[in-house]
Amino acid sequence: MGFFTKNYDTPGKGVSKNEPEKKGFFRFFELYFRNFWMLVSAGLWYILLSVPVVTSGLANVGMAYICRMAARDKHVFLTSDFFGAIKRNWKRALPVGIINLIISAVFAADLYVLYIYWSQGIINKTWGAVVFAASMVFIAGFTFMKYYIYTLMITFDYNIKTLYKNSWLFATLGIKHNLIITGTLALIFVLAYILLLLNFRIGFAIIIVLGAFIYPSFSCFLIQFNVFPEIKKYIIDPYYAEHPNDDIEKRRDLGLIKSDEEAVFEDNGVEED
C-alpha cells in the first residue's frame, strides 16, 4: 500500500527525453524562472492567508505543495492545488502553525528577557553568553526543523508528533542543505539592509515590493528544492528499496521513477496552457 499521502494524480508537463538535465545552482534557477509567475501568484495567496496569523499553517502547507511540485518540475493547477493541499492537510497544518507561532514567541521573549537582564547587569556577562549561545542553538535547530515539517506533512500520513520528531532529526541529517537555505536567506536580509543604508526611501520601497511579490515564493521554493532530496535519501529510497512495487504511480508523479514509456508518452509536443 505504501506510505505516501493520497492525491498525487496531477499530471506532469513533460520534458524532452533528449534534453540534458542541469544540476545544482543552474537547475534551481531554471526551474524557478520556468515557474516564476505561478510561484509569484502562489505567494499572493500565501500572504492573504497569513494575514490572520493563526492561519499561517494553512498558508504554509498550500505554498509548500505548490513549490514542491515546481521544484520537482511537475505541473500544477495553482488555485485548485493550493487549496486542495490545505483541504487534505488542514487538521494538521492549523495546529502545527499555531504551535510554531507559540514556540517562536517563546524564543523571542527569551532573547528579550536575556537582553534586559544582561544590559542591566542582573546576570553576569559570562553566564549571559552561555545562555545566549544555548538559545541560539535551539533557535537554529527549530529554524532548520521548520524547513521540513510542511514537506513531510504533504508527503506522508504522519501524525503531528511524528512530524515534529522527524523534522527535528532532519535538522541534523540535512545540515548541508539547511546551511545553504539559511545562508541564502541571510544574504537576502543583508542585501536588504545595505539597500536601506544606501537610500532609505528607495530601499524601503524596493524591499516592500520584493517582500510582497517575490520573497515568499522564492524562499519556499528554495526550501523545497533543498529539503526534498534529503527526505528522498533518508526516508523514501530506503523504504522503496525494500518495497520496489509500491506506489508506482505516485512515485512517477513526483518524478521519482523515470521510464522510457513515460518519456515517450509525455514528449508529444503538446504545450500545456
Coordinates of C-alpha atoms in Angstrom, one line a residue:
M1 CA 0.0 0.0 0.0
G2 CA 2.9 2.3 0.5
F3 CA 3.2 5.3 2.8
F4 CA 2.6 8.5 0.7
T5 CA -0.4 10.6 1.3
K6 CA -3.2 10.4 -1.3
N7 CA -4.0 12.6 -4.3
Y8 CA -0.8 12.7 -6.3
D9 CA -2.7 12.5 -9.6
T10 CA -1.6 15.9 -11.0
P11 CA -0.2 15.3 -14.5
G12 CA 3.4 16.3 -15.3
K13 CA 4.1 18.6 -18.2
G14 CA 6.8 16.5 -19.6
V15 CA 10.4 17.1 -20.6
S16 CA 12.1 16.0 -23.8
K17 CA 13.8 12.7 -23.2
N18 CA 16.8 14.0 -25.1
E19 CA 17.2 17.2 -23.1
P20 CA 20.1 17.1 -20.6
E21 CA 19.1 18.0 -17.0
K22 CA 21.0 20.8 -15.4
K23 CA 22.4 20.3 -11.8
G24 CA 22.5 22.3 -8.6
F25 CA 22.6 26.1 -8.9
F26 CA 21.7 26.1 -12.6
R27 CA 18.8 23.6 -12.1
F28 CA 17.4 25.7 -9.3
F29 CA 17.2 28.9 -11.4
E30 CA 16.0 27.0 -14.5
L31 CA 13.0 25.7 -12.5
Y32 CA 12.4 28.9 -10.6
F33 CA 12.2 31.1 -13.7
R34 CA 10.2 28.5 -15.6
N35 CA 7.6 28.7 -12.9
F36 CA 8.2 32.3 -11.9
W37 CA 4.7 33.8 -12.4
M38 CA 2.9 30.8 -11.0
L39 CA 5.1 31.0 -7.9
V40 CA 4.5 34.7 -7.5
S41 CA 0.7 34.1 -7.7
A42 CA 1.0 31.4 -5.1
G43 CA 2.9 33.9 -2.9
L44 CA 0.0 36.2 -3.1
W45 CA -2.4 33.5 -1.8
Y46 CA 0.2 32.8 0.9
I47 CA 0.2 36.4 2.1
L48 CA -3.6 36.7 2.1
L49 CA -3.9 33.5 4.2
S50 CA -1.1 34.6 6.5
V51 CA -2.8 37.9 7.5
P52 CA -4.8 36.2 10.2
V53 CA -1.6 34.9 12.0
V54 CA -3.4 31.8 13.3
T55 CA -3.9 30.5 9.8
S56 CA -0.2 30.7 8.9
G57 CA 0.0 26.9 8.9
L58 CA -2.7 26.7 6.2
A59 CA -0.8 29.2 4.1
N60 CA 2.4 27.3 4.6
V61 CA 1.0 23.9 3.6
G62 CA -0.6 25.3 0.4
M63 CA 2.6 27.1 -0.5
A64 CA 4.8 24.0 0.3
Y65 CA 2.7 21.8 -2.1
I66 CA 2.9 24.3 -5.0
C67 CA 6.7 24.9 -4.5
R68 CA 7.5 21.2 -4.0
M69 CA 5.8 20.3 -7.3
A70 CA 7.5 23.2 -9.1
A71 CA 10.9 22.0 -7.6
R72 CA 10.1 18.5 -8.9
D73 CA 9.3 20.0 -12.3
K74 CA 5.7 18.9 -12.1
H75 CA 2.7 20.8 -13.4
V76 CA 0.1 22.2 -11.0
F77 CA -3.2 24.0 -11.3
L78 CA -2.5 26.8 -9.0
T79 CA -5.7 27.6 -7.1
S80 CA -7.2 24.2 -7.0
D81 CA -3.9 22.5 -6.0
F82 CA -3.0 25.2 -3.4
F83 CA -6.4 24.9 -1.7
G84 CA -6.6 21.2 -2.3
A85 CA -3.4 20.7 -0.2
I86 CA -4.9 22.8 2.5
K87 CA -8.2 20.8 2.4
R88 CA -6.3 17.5 2.7
N89 CA -4.0 18.6 5.5
W90 CA -5.7 21.4 7.5
K91 CA -6.3 19.2 10.5
R92 CA -2.5 19.0 11.0
A93 CA -1.5 22.3 9.3
L94 CA -3.6 24.5 11.5
P95 CA -2.4 23.3 14.9
V96 CA 1.2 23.0 13.6
G97 CA 1.1 26.6 12.5
I98 CA -0.2 27.7 15.9
I99 CA 2.4 25.6 17.8
N100 CA 5.2 27.1 15.7
L101 CA 4.0 30.6 16.4
I102 CA 3.9 29.9 20.1
I103 CA 7.5 28.4 20.1
S104 CA 8.7 31.4 18.1
A105 CA 7.1 33.8 20.5
V106 CA 8.7 32.0 23.5
F107 CA 12.2 32.2 21.8
A108 CA 11.7 35.9 21.1
A109 CA 10.6 36.6 24.7
D110 CA 13.6 34.6 25.9
L111 CA 16.0 36.7 23.9
Y112 CA 14.3 39.9 25.0
V113 CA 14.4 39.0 28.7
L114 CA 18.1 37.9 28.4
Y115 CA 19.0 41.2 26.8
I116 CA 17.2 43.2 29.6
Y117 CA 18.9 41.1 32.3
W118 CA 22.3 41.4 30.6
S119 CA 22.1 45.1 29.9
Q120 CA 21.0 45.9 33.5
G121 CA 23.7 43.6 35.0
I122 CA 21.2 41.3 36.6
I123 CA 23.2 38.3 35.3
N124 CA 27.0 38.4 34.7
K125 CA 28.3 38.5 31.1
T126 CA 29.8 35.0 31.1
W127 CA 26.6 33.3 32.2
G128 CA 24.6 35.5 29.9
A129 CA 26.8 34.5 27.0
V130 CA 26.3 30.8 27.8
V131 CA 22.5 31.2 27.9
F132 CA 22.6 33.2 24.7
A133 CA 24.6 30.6 22.9
A134 CA 22.3 27.8 24.1
S135 CA 19.3 29.8 23.0
M136 CA 20.8 30.4 19.5
V137 CA 21.5 26.6 19.1
F138 CA 17.8 25.8 19.9
I139 CA 16.6 28.6 17.6
A140 CA 18.8 27.3 14.8
G141 CA 17.5 23.8 15.3
F142 CA 13.9 25.0 15.3
T143 CA 14.5 27.0 12.2
F144 CA 16.0 24.0 10.4
M145 CA 13.2 21.8 11.6
K146 CA 10.6 24.2 10.1
Y147 CA 12.2 23.7 6.7
Y148 CA 11.0 20.1 6.7
I149 CA 7.7 19.9 8.6
Y150 CA 5.3 21.0 5.9
T151 CA 7.1 18.9 3.2
L152 CA 6.7 15.9 5.4
M153 CA 3.1 16.8 6.1
I154 CA 2.1 16.9 2.4
T155 CA 4.2 13.8 1.5
F156 CA 3.4 11.3 4.3
D157 CA 0.5 10.4 6.6
Y158 CA 2.4 11.3 9.7
N159 CA 0.7 12.5 12.9
I160 CA 1.8 15.8 14.4
K161 CA 4.1 14.1 17.0
T162 CA 5.9 12.2 14.2
L163 CA 6.1 15.3 12.0
Y164 CA 8.0 17.1 14.8
K165 CA 10.2 14.1 15.6
N166 CA 11.3 13.6 12.0
S167 CA 11.6 17.3 11.3
W168 CA 13.9 17.6 14.3
L169 CA 16.0 14.6 13.0
F170 CA 16.4 16.3 9.6
A171 CA 17.6 19.5 11.3
T172 CA 20.8 17.5 11.9
L173 CA 20.7 15.0 9.0
G174 CA 20.3 17.7 6.4
I175 CA 22.8 20.1 7.8
K176 CA 24.4 20.9 4.4
H177 CA 21.2 21.9 2.7
N178 CA 20.0 23.6 5.9
L179 CA 23.0 25.8 5.8
I180 CA 22.5 26.6 2.1
I181 CA 18.9 27.7 2.8
T182 CA 19.8 29.7 5.8
G183 CA 22.9 31.3 4.2
T184 CA 20.9 32.3 1.1
L185 CA 18.1 33.8 3.1
A186 CA 20.5 35.6 5.4
L187 CA 22.3 37.1 2.4
I188 CA 18.9 38.4 1.2
F189 CA 18.4 40.2 4.5
V190 CA 22.0 41.6 4.4
L191 CA 21.4 43.0 0.9
A192 CA 18.1 44.5 2.1
Y193 CA 19.9 46.2 5.0
I194 CA 22.5 47.6 2.6
L195 CA 19.7 49.0 0.4
L196 CA 18.3 50.8 3.4
L197 CA 21.8 52.2 4.2
L198 CA 22.3 53.5 0.7
N199 CA 18.9 55.2 0.3
F200 CA 16.3 54.5 2.9
R201 CA 13.2 55.7 0.9
I202 CA 14.1 53.9 -2.3
G203 CA 15.5 50.9 -0.4
F204 CA 12.3 50.6 1.7
A205 CA 10.1 50.8 -1.4
I206 CA 12.1 48.0 -3.1
I207 CA 12.0 45.8 0.0
I208 CA 8.2 46.2 0.3
V209 CA 7.6 45.3 -3.3
L210 CA 10.1 42.4 -3.4
G211 CA 9.0 41.2 0.1
A212 CA 5.3 41.1 -1.0
F213 CA 5.7 39.7 -4.5
I214 CA 9.0 37.7 -4.7
Y215 CA 10.3 36.7 -1.3
P216 CA 7.5 34.3 -0.1
S217 CA 7.6 32.2 -3.2
F218 CA 11.4 32.4 -3.6
S219 CA 12.1 31.3 0.0
C220 CA 9.6 28.5 -0.1
F221 CA 10.9 27.3 -3.5
L222 CA 14.5 27.4 -2.1
I223 CA 13.4 25.3 0.8
Q224 CA 11.6 22.7 -1.3
F225 CA 14.4 22.4 -3.8
N226 CA 16.8 21.6 -1.0
V227 CA 14.8 19.6 1.5
F228 CA 13.1 17.0 -0.8
P229 CA 16.4 15.4 -1.8
E230 CA 17.2 14.8 1.9
I231 CA 13.7 13.3 2.6
K232 CA 14.2 11.1 -0.5
K233 CA 17.6 10.0 0.7
Y234 CA 16.7 9.1 4.2
I235 CA 13.0 8.0 4.0
I236 CA 11.8 7.4 0.5
D237 CA 14.8 5.5 -1.0
P238 CA 15.3 3.1 1.9
Y239 CA 11.5 2.3 2.0
Y240 CA 11.2 1.5 -1.7
A241 CA 14.5 -0.4 -1.7
E242 CA 12.5 -2.9 0.4
H243 CA 9.1 -2.3 -1.3
P244 CA 10.0 -1.8 -5.0
N245 CA 6.5 -2.3 -6.3
D246 CA 4.6 0.1 -4.0
D247 CA 3.2 3.4 -5.1
I248 CA 4.4 3.3 -8.7
E249 CA 2.1 6.0 -10.0
K250 CA 2.6 8.3 -7.0
R251 CA 6.4 7.9 -7.3
R252 CA 6.1 8.6 -11.1
D253 CA 4.0 11.8 -10.4
L254 CA 6.8 13.0 -8.1
G255 CA 9.5 12.3 -10.7
L256 CA 11.0 9.5 -8.6
I257 CA 10.6 7.0 -11.4
K258 CA 11.6 7.7 -14.9
S259 CA 10.9 5.2 -17.7
D260 CA 11.2 5.1 -21.5
E261 CA 7.4 4.6 -21.7
E262 CA 6.8 7.7 -19.6
A263 CA 9.2 9.9 -21.7
V264 CA 7.6 8.7 -24.9
F265 CA 4.1 9.4 -23.6
E266 CA 4.8 12.9 -22.3
D267 CA 7.1 14.1 -25.1
N268 CA 4.3 14.6 -27.5
G269 CA 4.9 18.2 -28.5
V270 CA 1.6 19.5 -26.9
E271 CA 2.1 22.5 -24.7
E272 CA 0.1 23.0 -21.5
D273 CA -1.8 26.3 -21.1

